[in-house]
Coordinates of N, CA and C and ligand atoms in Angstrom, one line a residue:
M24 N 48.4 168.3 126.8 CA 47.6 168.8 125.7 C 48.0 168.2 124.4
L25 N 47.1 167.8 123.6 CA 47.4 167.3 122.3 C 46.2 167.7 121.4
V26 N 46.6 168.3 120.2 CA 45.5 168.8 119.4 C 45.6 168.2 118.0
D27 N 44.4 167.7 117.5 CA 44.3 167.3 116.1 C 43.9 168.5 115.3
S28 N 44.8 169.1 114.5 CA 44.5 170.4 113.9 C 43.7 170.2 112.6
H29 N 43.4 169.0 112.2 CA 42.6 168.8 110.9 C 42.0 167.5 110.9
C30 N 40.7 167.4 111.0 CA 40.0 166.1 110.8 C 38.6 166.4 110.2
H31 N 38.0 165.3 109.8 CA 36.7 165.4 109.1 C 35.7 164.5 109.9
L32 N 35.2 165.0 111.0 CA 34.4 164.2 111.9 C 33.0 163.9 111.3
N33 N 32.6 164.7 110.3 CA 31.3 164.5 109.7 C 31.3 163.7 108.4
Y34 N 32.5 163.1 108.1 CA 32.6 162.3 106.9 C 32.2 160.9 107.2
K35 N 31.8 160.2 106.2 CA 31.5 158.7 106.3 C 32.6 158.0 106.9
G36 N 32.3 157.1 107.8 CA 33.4 156.3 108.5 C 33.5 156.8 109.9
L37 N 33.3 158.1 110.1 CA 33.4 158.7 111.5 C 32.0 159.2 112.0
I38 N 31.2 159.7 111.1 CA 29.9 160.3 111.5 C 29.0 159.2 112.1
E39 N 29.1 158.0 111.6 CA 28.2 156.9 112.1 C 28.4 156.6 113.6
E40 N 29.6 156.9 114.1 CA 29.9 156.6 115.5 C 30.7 157.7 116.1
Q41 N 30.3 158.9 115.8 CA 31.0 160.1 116.2 C 31.3 160.2 117.7
G42 N 30.3 159.8 118.5 CA 30.4 159.8 120.0 C 31.6 158.9 120.4
A43 N 31.6 157.7 119.9 CA 32.7 156.7 120.2 C 34.0 157.2 119.7
V44 N 34.0 157.9 118.5 CA 35.3 158.4 118.0 C 35.8 159.5 118.9
L45 N 34.9 160.4 119.4 CA 35.4 161.4 120.3 C 35.9 160.9 121.6
D46 N 35.2 159.8 122.1 CA 35.6 159.2 123.4 C 37.0 158.6 123.2
R47 N 37.3 157.9 122.1 CA 38.6 157.3 121.9 C 39.7 158.4 121.8
A48 N 39.3 159.5 121.2 CA 40.3 160.6 121.0 C 40.6 161.2 122.4
R49 N 39.6 161.4 123.2 CA 39.9 161.9 124.6 C 40.7 160.9 125.4
A50 N 40.4 159.6 125.2 CA 41.1 158.6 126.0 C 42.6 158.6 125.6
S51 N 42.9 159.0 124.4 CA 44.3 158.9 124.0 C 45.0 160.3 124.2
G52 N 44.3 161.2 124.9 CA 44.9 162.4 125.3 C 44.7 163.6 124.4
V53 N 43.8 163.5 123.4 CA 43.5 164.6 122.5 C 42.6 165.6 123.3
T54 N 43.0 166.8 123.4 CA 42.3 167.8 124.1 C 41.5 168.8 123.2
A55 N 41.8 168.8 121.9 CA 41.0 169.6 121.0 C 41.2 169.1 119.6
M56 N 40.1 169.4 118.8 CA 40.1 168.9 117.4 C 39.5 170.0 116.5
L57 N 40.0 170.2 115.3 CA 39.5 171.2 114.4 C 38.8 170.4 113.3
N58 N 37.5 170.5 113.2 CA 36.7 169.7 112.2 C 36.5 170.6 111.0
I59 N 37.0 170.1 109.9 CA 37.2 170.9 108.7 C 36.0 170.8 107.7
S60 N 35.6 171.9 107.1 CA 34.6 171.9 106.0 C 35.2 171.7 104.7
T61 N 34.5 171.0 103.8 CA 35.0 170.9 102.4 C 34.0 171.3 101.4
R62 N 32.7 171.4 101.8 CA 31.6 171.9 100.9 C 30.5 172.6 101.7
E63 N 29.8 173.4 101.0 CA 28.8 174.2 101.7 C 27.7 173.4 102.3
S64 N 27.3 172.3 101.7 CA 26.3 171.4 102.3 C 26.6 170.9 103.7
E65 N 27.9 170.9 104.0 CA 28.4 170.3 105.3 C 28.4 171.4 106.4
W66 N 28.4 172.6 106.1 CA 28.7 173.7 107.0 C 27.8 173.6 108.3
R67 N 26.5 173.5 108.1 CA 25.6 173.5 109.2 C 25.9 172.4 110.2
D68 N 26.1 171.2 109.7 CA 26.4 170.0 110.6 C 27.7 170.1 111.3
I69 N 28.7 170.7 110.6 CA 30.0 170.8 111.1 C 30.0 171.8 112.3
V70 N 29.3 172.9 112.1 CA 29.2 173.9 113.1 C 28.4 173.4 114.3
A71 N 27.3 172.6 114.0 CA 26.5 172.0 115.0 C 27.4 171.0 115.9
T72 N 28.2 170.3 115.3 CA 29.1 169.4 116.1 C 30.0 170.2 117.1
A73 N 30.5 171.4 116.6 CA 31.3 172.2 117.4 C 30.5 172.9 118.5
E74 N 29.2 173.1 118.2 CA 28.3 173.7 119.3 C 28.1 172.7 120.4
R75 N 28.0 171.5 120.0 CA 27.7 170.4 120.9 C 28.9 169.9 121.8
E76 N 30.0 169.9 121.2 CA 31.2 169.3 121.8 C 32.2 170.4 122.1
I77 N 32.6 170.6 123.4 CA 33.4 171.7 123.9 C 34.8 171.7 123.3
D78 N 35.3 170.5 123.0 CA 36.7 170.3 122.5 C 36.8 170.2 121.0
V79 N 35.7 170.5 120.3 CA 35.7 170.4 118.8 C 35.4 171.8 118.3
W80 N 36.2 172.3 117.4 CA 36.1 173.6 116.7 C 35.8 173.3 115.2
S81 N 35.4 174.4 114.5 CA 35.1 174.1 113.1 C 35.7 175.2 112.2
S82 N 35.7 174.8 110.9 CA 36.1 175.8 109.8 C 35.0 175.9 108.8
I83 N 35.1 177.0 108.0 CA 34.1 177.2 107.0 C 34.9 177.4 105.7
G84 N 34.6 176.5 104.7 CA 35.3 176.7 103.4 C 34.9 175.6 102.4
I85 N 35.5 175.8 101.2 CA 35.3 174.9 100.1 C 36.6 174.3 99.6
H86 N 36.7 172.9 99.6 CA 37.9 172.2 99.2 C 38.1 172.5 97.7
P87 N 39.4 172.5 97.3 CA 39.7 172.7 95.8 C 39.0 171.7 94.9
H88 N 38.8 170.5 95.4 CA 38.0 169.5 94.6 C 36.6 170.0 94.3
E89 N 36.1 170.8 95.2 CA 34.7 171.2 95.1 C 34.5 172.6 94.5
A90 N 35.6 173.1 93.9 CA 35.5 174.5 93.4 C 34.5 174.6 92.3
D91 N 34.5 173.6 91.4 CA 33.5 173.6 90.2 C 32.1 173.5 90.7
A92 N 31.8 172.9 91.8 CA 30.5 172.7 92.3 C 30.0 173.9 93.1
H93 N 30.8 174.9 93.3 CA 30.5 176.1 94.1 C 30.8 177.3 93.3
P94 N 30.3 177.5 92.1 CA 30.6 178.6 91.3 C 30.2 180.0 91.9
D95 N 29.3 179.9 92.8 CA 28.7 181.1 93.4 C 29.3 181.5 94.7
I96 N 30.4 180.8 95.2 CA 30.9 181.1 96.5 C 31.5 182.5 96.4
D97 N 31.2 183.3 97.4 CA 31.7 184.6 97.4 C 32.2 185.0 98.8
L98 N 32.9 186.1 98.8 CA 33.6 186.6 100.0 C 32.5 186.8 101.1
A99 N 31.4 187.5 100.8 CA 30.4 187.8 101.8 C 29.9 186.6 102.5
K100 N 29.7 185.5 101.8 CA 29.1 184.3 102.4 C 30.1 183.7 103.3
L101 N 31.4 183.6 102.9 CA 32.4 183.0 103.8 C 32.6 183.8 105.1
V102 N 32.6 185.1 104.9 CA 32.8 186.0 106.0 C 31.6 185.9 107.0
K103 N 30.4 185.9 106.5 CA 29.2 185.8 107.3 C 29.2 184.5 108.1
E104 N 29.4 183.4 107.4 CA 29.3 182.1 108.1 C 30.4 181.9 109.1
S105 N 31.5 182.6 108.9 CA 32.6 182.4 109.8 C 32.6 183.3 111.1
R106 N 31.5 184.1 111.1 CA 31.4 184.9 112.4 C 30.9 184.1 113.6
H107 N 30.4 182.9 113.3 CA 29.9 182.1 114.4 C 31.0 181.8 115.4
E108 N 30.7 181.8 116.7 CA 31.7 181.8 117.8 C 32.5 180.4 117.8
R109 N 32.0 179.4 117.2 CA 32.7 178.1 117.1 C 33.5 177.9 115.8
V110 N 33.5 178.9 115.0 CA 34.3 178.8 113.7 C 35.6 179.6 113.9
I111 N 36.7 178.9 113.7 CA 38.0 179.5 114.1 C 38.9 179.6 112.8
A112 N 38.5 179.1 111.7 CA 39.3 179.1 110.5 C 38.6 179.1 109.2
I113 N 39.3 179.5 108.1 CA 38.7 179.5 106.8 C 39.4 178.4 106.0
G114 N 38.6 177.5 105.4 CA 39.1 176.4 104.6 C 38.5 175.1 104.9
E115 N 38.9 174.0 104.3 CA 40.2 174.0 103.6 C 40.0 174.4 102.2
T116 N 41.0 175.1 101.7 CA 41.0 175.7 100.3 C 42.4 175.3 99.8
G117 N 42.7 175.8 98.6 CA 44.0 175.6 98.0 C 43.9 175.1 96.6
L118 N 45.0 174.3 96.2 CA 45.0 173.8 94.8 C 45.4 172.3 94.8
D119 N 44.7 171.6 94.0 CA 45.0 170.2 93.9 C 45.0 169.8 92.4
Y120 N 46.3 169.7 91.9 CA 46.5 169.4 90.5 C 46.8 167.9 90.3
Y121 N 46.8 167.2 91.4 CA 47.0 165.7 91.3 C 45.7 165.1 90.8
Y122 N 44.6 165.4 91.5 CA 43.3 164.8 91.1 C 42.6 165.7 90.0
D123 N 42.9 167.0 90.0 CA 42.2 167.9 89.1 C 40.7 167.7 89.0
H124 N 40.1 167.5 90.2 CA 38.6 167.3 90.2 C 37.9 168.6 89.8
S125 N 38.5 169.8 89.9 CA 37.9 171.0 89.5 C 38.9 171.7 88.5
D126 N 38.3 172.6 87.7 CA 39.0 173.4 86.8 C 40.1 174.2 87.5
R127 N 41.3 174.2 87.0 CA 42.4 174.9 87.8 C 42.2 176.4 88.0
E128 N 41.6 177.1 86.9 CA 41.4 178.5 87.1 C 40.3 178.7 88.2
R129 N 39.3 177.9 88.2 CA 38.3 178.0 89.3 C 38.9 177.7 90.7
Q130 N 39.8 176.7 90.7 CA 40.5 176.5 92.0 C 41.3 177.7 92.5
K131 N 42.0 178.3 91.6 CA 42.8 179.5 91.9 C 41.9 180.6 92.4
Q132 N 40.8 180.8 91.7 CA 39.9 181.9 92.1 C 39.3 181.7 93.5
S133 N 38.9 180.4 93.7 CA 38.3 180.1 95.0 C 39.4 180.2 96.1
F134 N 40.6 179.8 95.8 CA 41.7 180.0 96.8 C 41.9 181.5 97.2
R135 N 41.9 182.3 96.2 CA 42.0 183.8 96.4 C 40.9 184.3 97.3
T136 N 39.7 183.9 96.9 CA 38.5 184.3 97.7 C 38.6 183.9 99.2
H137 N 39.1 182.7 99.4 CA 39.3 182.3 100.8 C 40.4 183.1 101.5
I138 N 41.4 183.4 100.8 CA 42.5 184.3 101.4 C 41.9 185.6 101.7
H139 N 41.0 186.2 100.8 CA 40.4 187.5 101.1 C 39.5 187.4 102.4
A140 N 38.8 186.2 102.5 CA 38.0 186.0 103.7 C 38.8 185.9 105.0
A141 N 40.0 185.3 104.8 CA 40.9 185.2 106.0 C 41.4 186.6 106.4
R142 N 41.7 187.4 105.4 CA 42.2 188.7 105.7 C 41.1 189.5 106.4
E143 N 39.9 189.4 105.8 CA 38.8 190.3 106.3 C 38.4 189.9 107.7
T144 N 38.4 188.6 108.0 CA 37.9 188.1 109.3 C 39.0 188.0 110.4
G145 N 40.3 188.0 109.9 CA 41.4 187.8 110.8 C 41.6 186.3 111.2
L146 N 40.8 185.4 110.6 CA 40.9 184.0 110.9 C 42.0 183.4 110.0
P147 N 42.7 182.4 110.5 CA 43.7 181.7 109.6 C 43.1 180.9 108.5
I148 N 43.8 180.7 107.5 CA 43.4 179.9 106.3 C 44.1 178.5 106.4
I149 N 43.3 177.5 106.0 CA 43.8 176.1 105.9 C 44.1 175.8 104.5
V150 N 45.4 175.6 104.2 CA 45.8 175.4 102.8 C 46.0 173.9 102.5
H151 N 45.3 173.4 101.4 CA 45.6 172.1 100.9 C 46.3 172.3 99.6
T152 N 47.5 171.6 99.4 CA 48.2 171.8 98.1 C 48.8 170.4 97.7
R153 N 48.5 170.0 96.5 CA 49.0 168.8 96.0 C 49.4 168.9 94.5
D154 N 50.6 168.6 94.2 CA 51.2 168.8 92.9 C 50.9 170.2 92.3
A155 N 50.9 171.2 93.2 CA 50.6 172.5 92.7 C 51.5 173.5 93.5
E156 N 52.7 173.1 93.8 CA 53.5 174.0 94.7 C 53.7 175.4 94.2
E157 N 54.1 175.4 92.8 CA 54.5 176.7 92.3 C 53.3 177.7 92.3
D158 N 52.1 177.3 91.9 CA 51.0 178.2 91.9 C 50.6 178.5 93.3
T159 N 50.6 177.5 94.2 CA 50.2 177.8 95.6 C 51.1 178.8 96.2
A160 N 52.4 178.7 96.0 CA 53.4 179.6 96.6 C 53.2 181.0 96.0
S161 N 53.0 181.1 94.6 CA 52.9 182.4 94.1 C 51.6 183.1 94.5
I162 N 50.5 182.4 94.6 CA 49.3 183.0 95.0 C 49.4 183.5 96.5
M163 N 50.0 182.7 97.3 CA 50.1 183.0 98.7 C 51.0 184.3 98.9
A164 N 52.1 184.3 98.1 CA 53.0 185.5 98.2 C 52.4 186.8 97.6
E165 N 51.7 186.6 96.5 CA 51.0 187.8 95.9 C 50.0 188.4 96.8
E166 N 49.2 187.5 97.4 CA 48.1 187.9 98.3 C 48.7 188.5 99.6
M167 N 49.8 188.0 100.0 CA 50.4 188.6 101.2 C 50.8 190.0 101.0
E168 N 51.3 190.3 99.8 CA 51.7 191.7 99.5 C 50.5 192.6 99.5
Q169 N 49.3 192.1 99.2 CA 48.1 192.9 99.2 C 47.6 193.2 100.6
G170 N 48.0 192.4 101.6 CA 47.6 192.5 102.9 C 47.8 191.2 103.7
A171 N 48.2 191.4 105.0 CA 48.6 190.2 105.8 C 47.4 189.3 106.1
Y172 N 47.7 188.0 106.1 CA 46.8 187.0 106.6 C 47.6 185.9 107.2
S173 N 47.0 185.0 108.0 CA 47.8 183.9 108.6 C 47.2 182.6 108.1
G174 N 47.9 181.5 108.4 CA 47.4 180.2 108.0 C 48.4 179.0 108.2
V175 N 47.9 177.9 107.7 CA 48.7 176.6 107.8 C 48.7 175.8 106.5
I176 N 49.8 175.2 106.2 CA 49.8 174.2 105.1 C 49.4 172.9 105.8
H177 N 48.3 172.4 105.5 CA 47.8 171.2 106.1 C 48.3 170.0 105.4
C178 N 48.4 168.9 106.1 CA 48.9 167.6 105.6 C 50.1 167.8 104.7
F179 N 51.1 168.4 105.2 CA 52.3 168.8 104.4 C 53.0 167.6 103.8
T180 N 53.1 167.7 102.4 CA 53.9 166.6 101.7 C 54.8 167.3 100.7
A181 N 54.8 168.6 100.7 CA 55.5 169.3 99.6 C 57.1 169.3 99.8
S182 N 57.8 170.0 99.0 CA 59.2 170.0 99.1 C 59.7 170.9 100.3
E183 N 60.9 170.7 100.6 CA 61.5 171.6 101.7 C 61.5 173.1 101.2
A184 N 61.8 173.3 99.9 CA 61.8 174.6 99.4 C 60.5 175.3 99.6
F185 N 59.4 174.5 99.3 CA 58.1 175.1 99.5 C 57.8 175.4 101.0
A186 N 58.3 174.5 101.9 CA 58.1 174.8 103.3 C 58.7 176.1 103.7
H187 N 59.9 176.3 103.2 CA 60.6 177.6 103.5 C 59.8 178.8 103.0
K188 N 59.2 178.7 101.8 CA 58.4 179.8 101.3 C 57.3 180.1 102.2
A189 N 56.6 179.0 102.6 CA 55.4 179.2 103.5 C 55.9 179.7 104.9
L190 N 57.0 179.3 105.4 CA 57.5 179.8 106.7 C 57.8 181.3 106.6
E191 N 58.5 181.6 105.5 CA 58.8 183.0 105.3 C 57.6 183.9 105.3
L192 N 56.5 183.4 104.8 CA 55.2 184.2 104.8 C 54.6 184.2 106.1
G193 N 55.2 183.4 107.1 CA 54.6 183.4 108.4 C 53.6 182.3 108.7
L194 N 53.5 181.4 107.7 CA 52.5 180.3 107.9 C 53.1 179.2 108.7
F195 N 52.2 178.3 109.2 CA 52.6 177.2 110.0 C 52.5 175.9 109.1
I196 N 53.1 174.8 109.5 CA 53.1 173.6 108.8 C 52.5 172.5 109.6
S197 N 51.6 171.8 109.1 CA 50.9 170.7 109.8 C 51.3 169.3 109.2
I198 N 51.8 168.4 110.1 CA 52.3 167.1 109.7 C 51.2 166.1 110.0
S199 N 50.9 165.2 109.0 CA 49.9 164.2 109.2 C 50.6 162.8 109.4
G200 N 49.7 161.8 109.4 CA 50.2 160.4 109.6 C 51.1 159.9 108.4
I201 N 51.1 160.7 107.3 CA 52.0 160.3 106.2 C 53.4 160.2 106.6
V202 N 53.8 161.0 107.6 CA 55.2 161.0 108.1 C 55.6 159.7 108.6
T203 N 54.7 158.9 109.1 CA 55.0 157.6 109.7 C 55.2 156.5 108.6
F204 N 54.8 156.8 107.4 CA 54.9 155.8 106.3 C 56.4 155.5 105.9
K205 N 56.6 154.2 105.6 CA 58.0 153.8 105.4 C 58.6 154.5 104.2
N206 N 57.8 154.8 103.2 CA 58.3 155.5 102.0 C 58.4 157.0 102.0
A207 N 58.1 157.5 103.2 CA 58.1 159.0 103.3 C 59.4 159.6 103.8
K208 N 60.5 159.1 103.2 CA 61.8 159.6 103.6 C 62.1 161.1 103.5
D209 N 61.6 161.6 102.3 CA 61.9 163.0 102.1 C 61.1 163.9 103.1
L210 N 59.8 163.5 103.3 CA 59.0 164.2 104.3 C 59.6 164.1 105.7
Q211 N 60.1 162.9 106.0 CA 60.7 162.8 107.3 C 61.9 163.7 107.5
A212 N 62.7 163.8 106.4 CA 63.9 164.6 106.5 C 63.5 166.1 106.7
T213 N 62.5 166.5 106.0 CA 62.0 167.9 106.1 C 61.4 168.1 107.5
A214 N 60.6 167.2 108.0 CA 59.9 167.3 109.3 C 60.9 167.5 110.4
V215 N 62.1 166.9 110.3 CA 63.1 167.0 111.4 C 63.6 168.5 111.4
R216 N 63.6 169.1 110.3 CA 64.2 170.5 110.2 C 63.2 171.6 110.4
L217 N 61.9 171.3 110.5 CA 61.0 172.4 110.6 C 61.1 173.1 112.0
P218 N 60.9 174.4 112.0 CA 61.0 175.0 113.4 C 59.9 174.6 114.3
L219 N 60.2 174.3 115.5 CA 59.2 173.8 116.4 C 58.1 174.8 116.7
D220 N 58.4 176.1 116.6 CA 57.4 177.0 116.9 C 56.4 177.3 115.8
R221 N 56.5 176.5 114.7 CA 55.6 176.6 113.6 C 54.9 175.3 113.2
L222 N 55.1 174.3 114.1 CA 54.7 173.0 113.8 C 53.3 172.7 114.4
L223 N 52.5 172.0 113.6 CA 51.2 171.4 114.1 C 51.2 170.0 113.7
V224 N 50.3 169.2 114.3 CA 50.0 167.8 113.9 C 48.5 167.6 113.7
E225 N 48.2 166.6 112.8 CA 46.9 166.4 112.4 C 46.7 165.0 112.0
T226 N 45.4 164.5 111.8 CA 45.2 163.2 111.3 C 44.6 163.3 109.8
D227 N 43.9 164.3 109.5 CA 43.1 164.3 108.2 C 42.1 163.1 108.2
A228 N 41.8 162.7 109.4 CA 40.8 161.5 109.5 C 39.5 161.9 108.8
P229 N 38.9 160.9 108.1 CA 39.1 159.5 108.2 C 40.2 158.9 107.3
F230 N 40.9 159.8 106.6 CA 42.0 159.4 105.7 C 43.3 159.2 106.5
L231 N 44.3 158.5 105.8 CA 45.7 158.6 106.2 C 46.0 158.1 107.6
A232 N 45.4 156.9 108.0 CA 45.7 156.4 109.3 C 47.2 156.1 109.4
P233 N 47.9 156.6 110.5 CA 49.3 156.4 110.6 C 49.7 155.0 111.0
V234 N 50.9 154.6 110.8 CA 51.4 153.4 111.4 C 51.2 153.5 112.9
P235 N 50.7 152.5 113.7 CA 50.4 151.1 113.2 C 49.0 150.8 112.9
H236 N 48.3 151.8 112.4 CA 46.8 151.6 112.1 C 46.6 151.6 110.6
R237 N 47.6 151.5 109.8 CA 47.4 151.6 108.3 C 46.4 150.7 107.8
G238 N 45.5 151.2 106.9 CA 44.5 150.4 106.3 C 43.2 150.5 107.1
K239 N 43.2 151.0 108.3 CA 42.0 151.3 109.1 C 41.5 152.7 108.7
T240 N 40.2 152.9 109.2 CA 39.7 154.3 109.1 C 40.4 155.2 110.1
G241 N 40.9 156.3 109.6 CA 41.6 157.2 110.5 C 40.7 157.8 111.4
E242 N 41.2 158.2 112.6 CA 40.4 158.9 113.6 C 41.3 159.8 114.4
P243 N 40.7 160.8 115.1 CA 41.6 161.8 115.8 C 42.5 161.1 116.9
A244 N 42.0 160.0 117.5 CA 42.9 159.3 118.5 C 44.3 159.0 118.0
F245 N 44.3 158.8 116.7 CA 45.6 158.4 116.1 C 46.6 159.5 116.0
V246 N 46.2 160.8 116.2 CA 47.2 161.9 116.2 C 48.3 161.6 117.2
A247 N 48.0 160.9 118.3 CA 49.0 160.5 119.3 C 50.1 159.7 118.7
D248 N 49.7 158.8 117.7 CA 50.8 158.0 117.1 C 51.7 158.8 116.2
T249 N 51.1 159.7 115.5 CA 51.9 160.6 114.6 C 52.7 161.5 115.5
A250 N 52.2 162.1 116.6 CA 53.0 162.9 117.5 C 54.2 162.1 118.1
R251 N 53.9 160.9 118.4 CA 55.0 160.1 119.1 C 56.1 159.8 118.1
F252 N 55.7 159.5 116.8 CA 56.6 159.2 115.8 C 57.5 160.5 115.5
L253 N 56.8 161.6 115.4 CA 57.5 162.9 115.1 C 58.4 163.3 116.2
A254 N 58.0 163.0 117.5 CA 58.9 163.4 118.6 C 60.2 162.5 118.5
E255 N 60.0 161.3 118.3 CA 61.2 160.4 118.2 C 62.1 160.8 117.0
L256 N 61.5 161.1 115.9 CA 62.2 161.5 114.7 C 63.0 162.7 115.0
R257 N 62.5 163.7 115.7 CA 63.1 164.9 116.0 C 64.0 164.9 117.3
G258 N 64.0 163.7 117.9 CA 64.7 163.6 119.2 C 64.2 164.5 120.3
Q259 N 62.9 164.5 120.3 CA 62.2 165.4 121.3 C 61.4 164.5 122.3
D260 N 61.1 165.1 123.4 CA 60.2 164.5 124.4 C 58.8 164.5 123.9
Y261 N 58.1 163.4 124.0 CA 56.7 163.3 123.5 C 55.8 164.4 124.1
D262 N 55.9 164.5 125.4 CA 55.0 165.5 126.1 C 55.3 166.9 125.7
E263 N 56.6 167.2 125.4 CA 56.9 168.5 125.0 C 56.4 168.8 123.6
L264 N 56.5 167.8 122.7 CA 56.0 168.0 121.4 C 54.5 168.3 121.4
C265 N 53.8 167.5 122.2 CA 52.4 167.7 122.3 C 52.0 169.1 122.8
A266 N 52.7 169.5 123.9 CA 52.5 170.8 124.5 C 52.8 171.9 123.5
V267 N 53.9 171.8 122.9 CA 54.3 173.0 122.0 C 53.4 173.0 120.8
T268 N 53.0 171.9 120.2 CA 52.2 171.9 119.0 C 50.7 172.4 119.4
A269 N 50.3 172.1 120.6 CA 49.0 172.6 121.1 C 49.1 174.1 121.3
D270 N 50.2 174.5 121.9 CA 50.4 176.0 122.1 C 50.4 176.7 120.8
N271 N 51.1 176.1 119.8 CA 51.1 176.7 118.4 C 49.7 176.8 117.9
F272 N 48.9 175.8 118.1 CA 47.6 175.8 117.6 C 46.8 177.0 118.1
Y273 N 46.9 177.2 119.4 CA 46.2 178.3 120.0 C 46.7 179.7 119.7
R274 N 48.0 179.7 119.3 CA 48.6 180.9 118.9 C 48.1 181.3 117.5
L275 N 48.0 180.3 116.6 CA 47.5 180.5 115.2 C 46.0 180.7 115.2
F276 N 45.3 179.8 115.8 CA 43.8 179.8 115.9 C 43.4 180.5 117.2
S277 N 43.7 181.8 117.2 CA 43.6 182.5 118.5 C 42.1 182.7 118.9
K278 N 41.2 182.5 118.0 CA 39.8 182.5 118.4 C 39.3 181.3 119.3
A279 N 40.1 180.2 119.2 CA 39.8 179.1 120.0 C 40.4 179.3 121.4
K280 N 39.6 178.8 122.4 CA 40.1 178.9 123.8 C 40.5 177.5 124.3
P281 N 41.6 177.3 125.0 CA 42.0 176.0 125.4 C 41.0 175.4 126.5
Ligands
ZN6 ZN1 43.3 168.5 102.4
ZN7 ZN1 41.1 167.6 104.9

């Protein structure tokens, strides 16, 4: 078993040949994929892909980049759309102060609304955070005090201190192809020390193709390269790392069935 816990199968670069992309993923051992929403206009297509493909699941949410474009996003809408049987997660949401594509206050508000939806539905939240560790950590902690929710820090690139805060809140950490990059020494050092029972792997395809595919369009098949690199880095057996991260996936996203 090998799971790509975060990809964008309906984005340009993958949508044009989605069938072939899925075939290549299956051929490299990928047994499940979580296809992530970033804006409301994608929701219908993303859920439709999950209805059609037995090994593809979907999320419902609004990316922090898109917070300004969705001023009317509310709890009721997120909750309603996520009741679909193929929707297993809320997000991706979070804070991105690197690009600042949306107003920071609006990003924070949207992030909290997604956490409320996660709490109400019992579905895990998918957190995107870039150059916003402090605010991300404080919102997650404040909200956890208001009532429990579960989730994952996707495409983790933050500090080890932030990883500890997320782990203390019970969240999982997902490692992307960035860990294979030569200049990712800090991330590699953190990735070695993360507890195995909270670890996930992902591609964030079509972005971030890992070594040896750098420069190409990322696709879920490449999660095998990231898992292989990570297993070697941690001194673990590849099959074991695949099996445990898949098991973690189904523990966190318990609405999905293997
Ligand atoms: Zn993201
Ligand atoms: Zn993403």
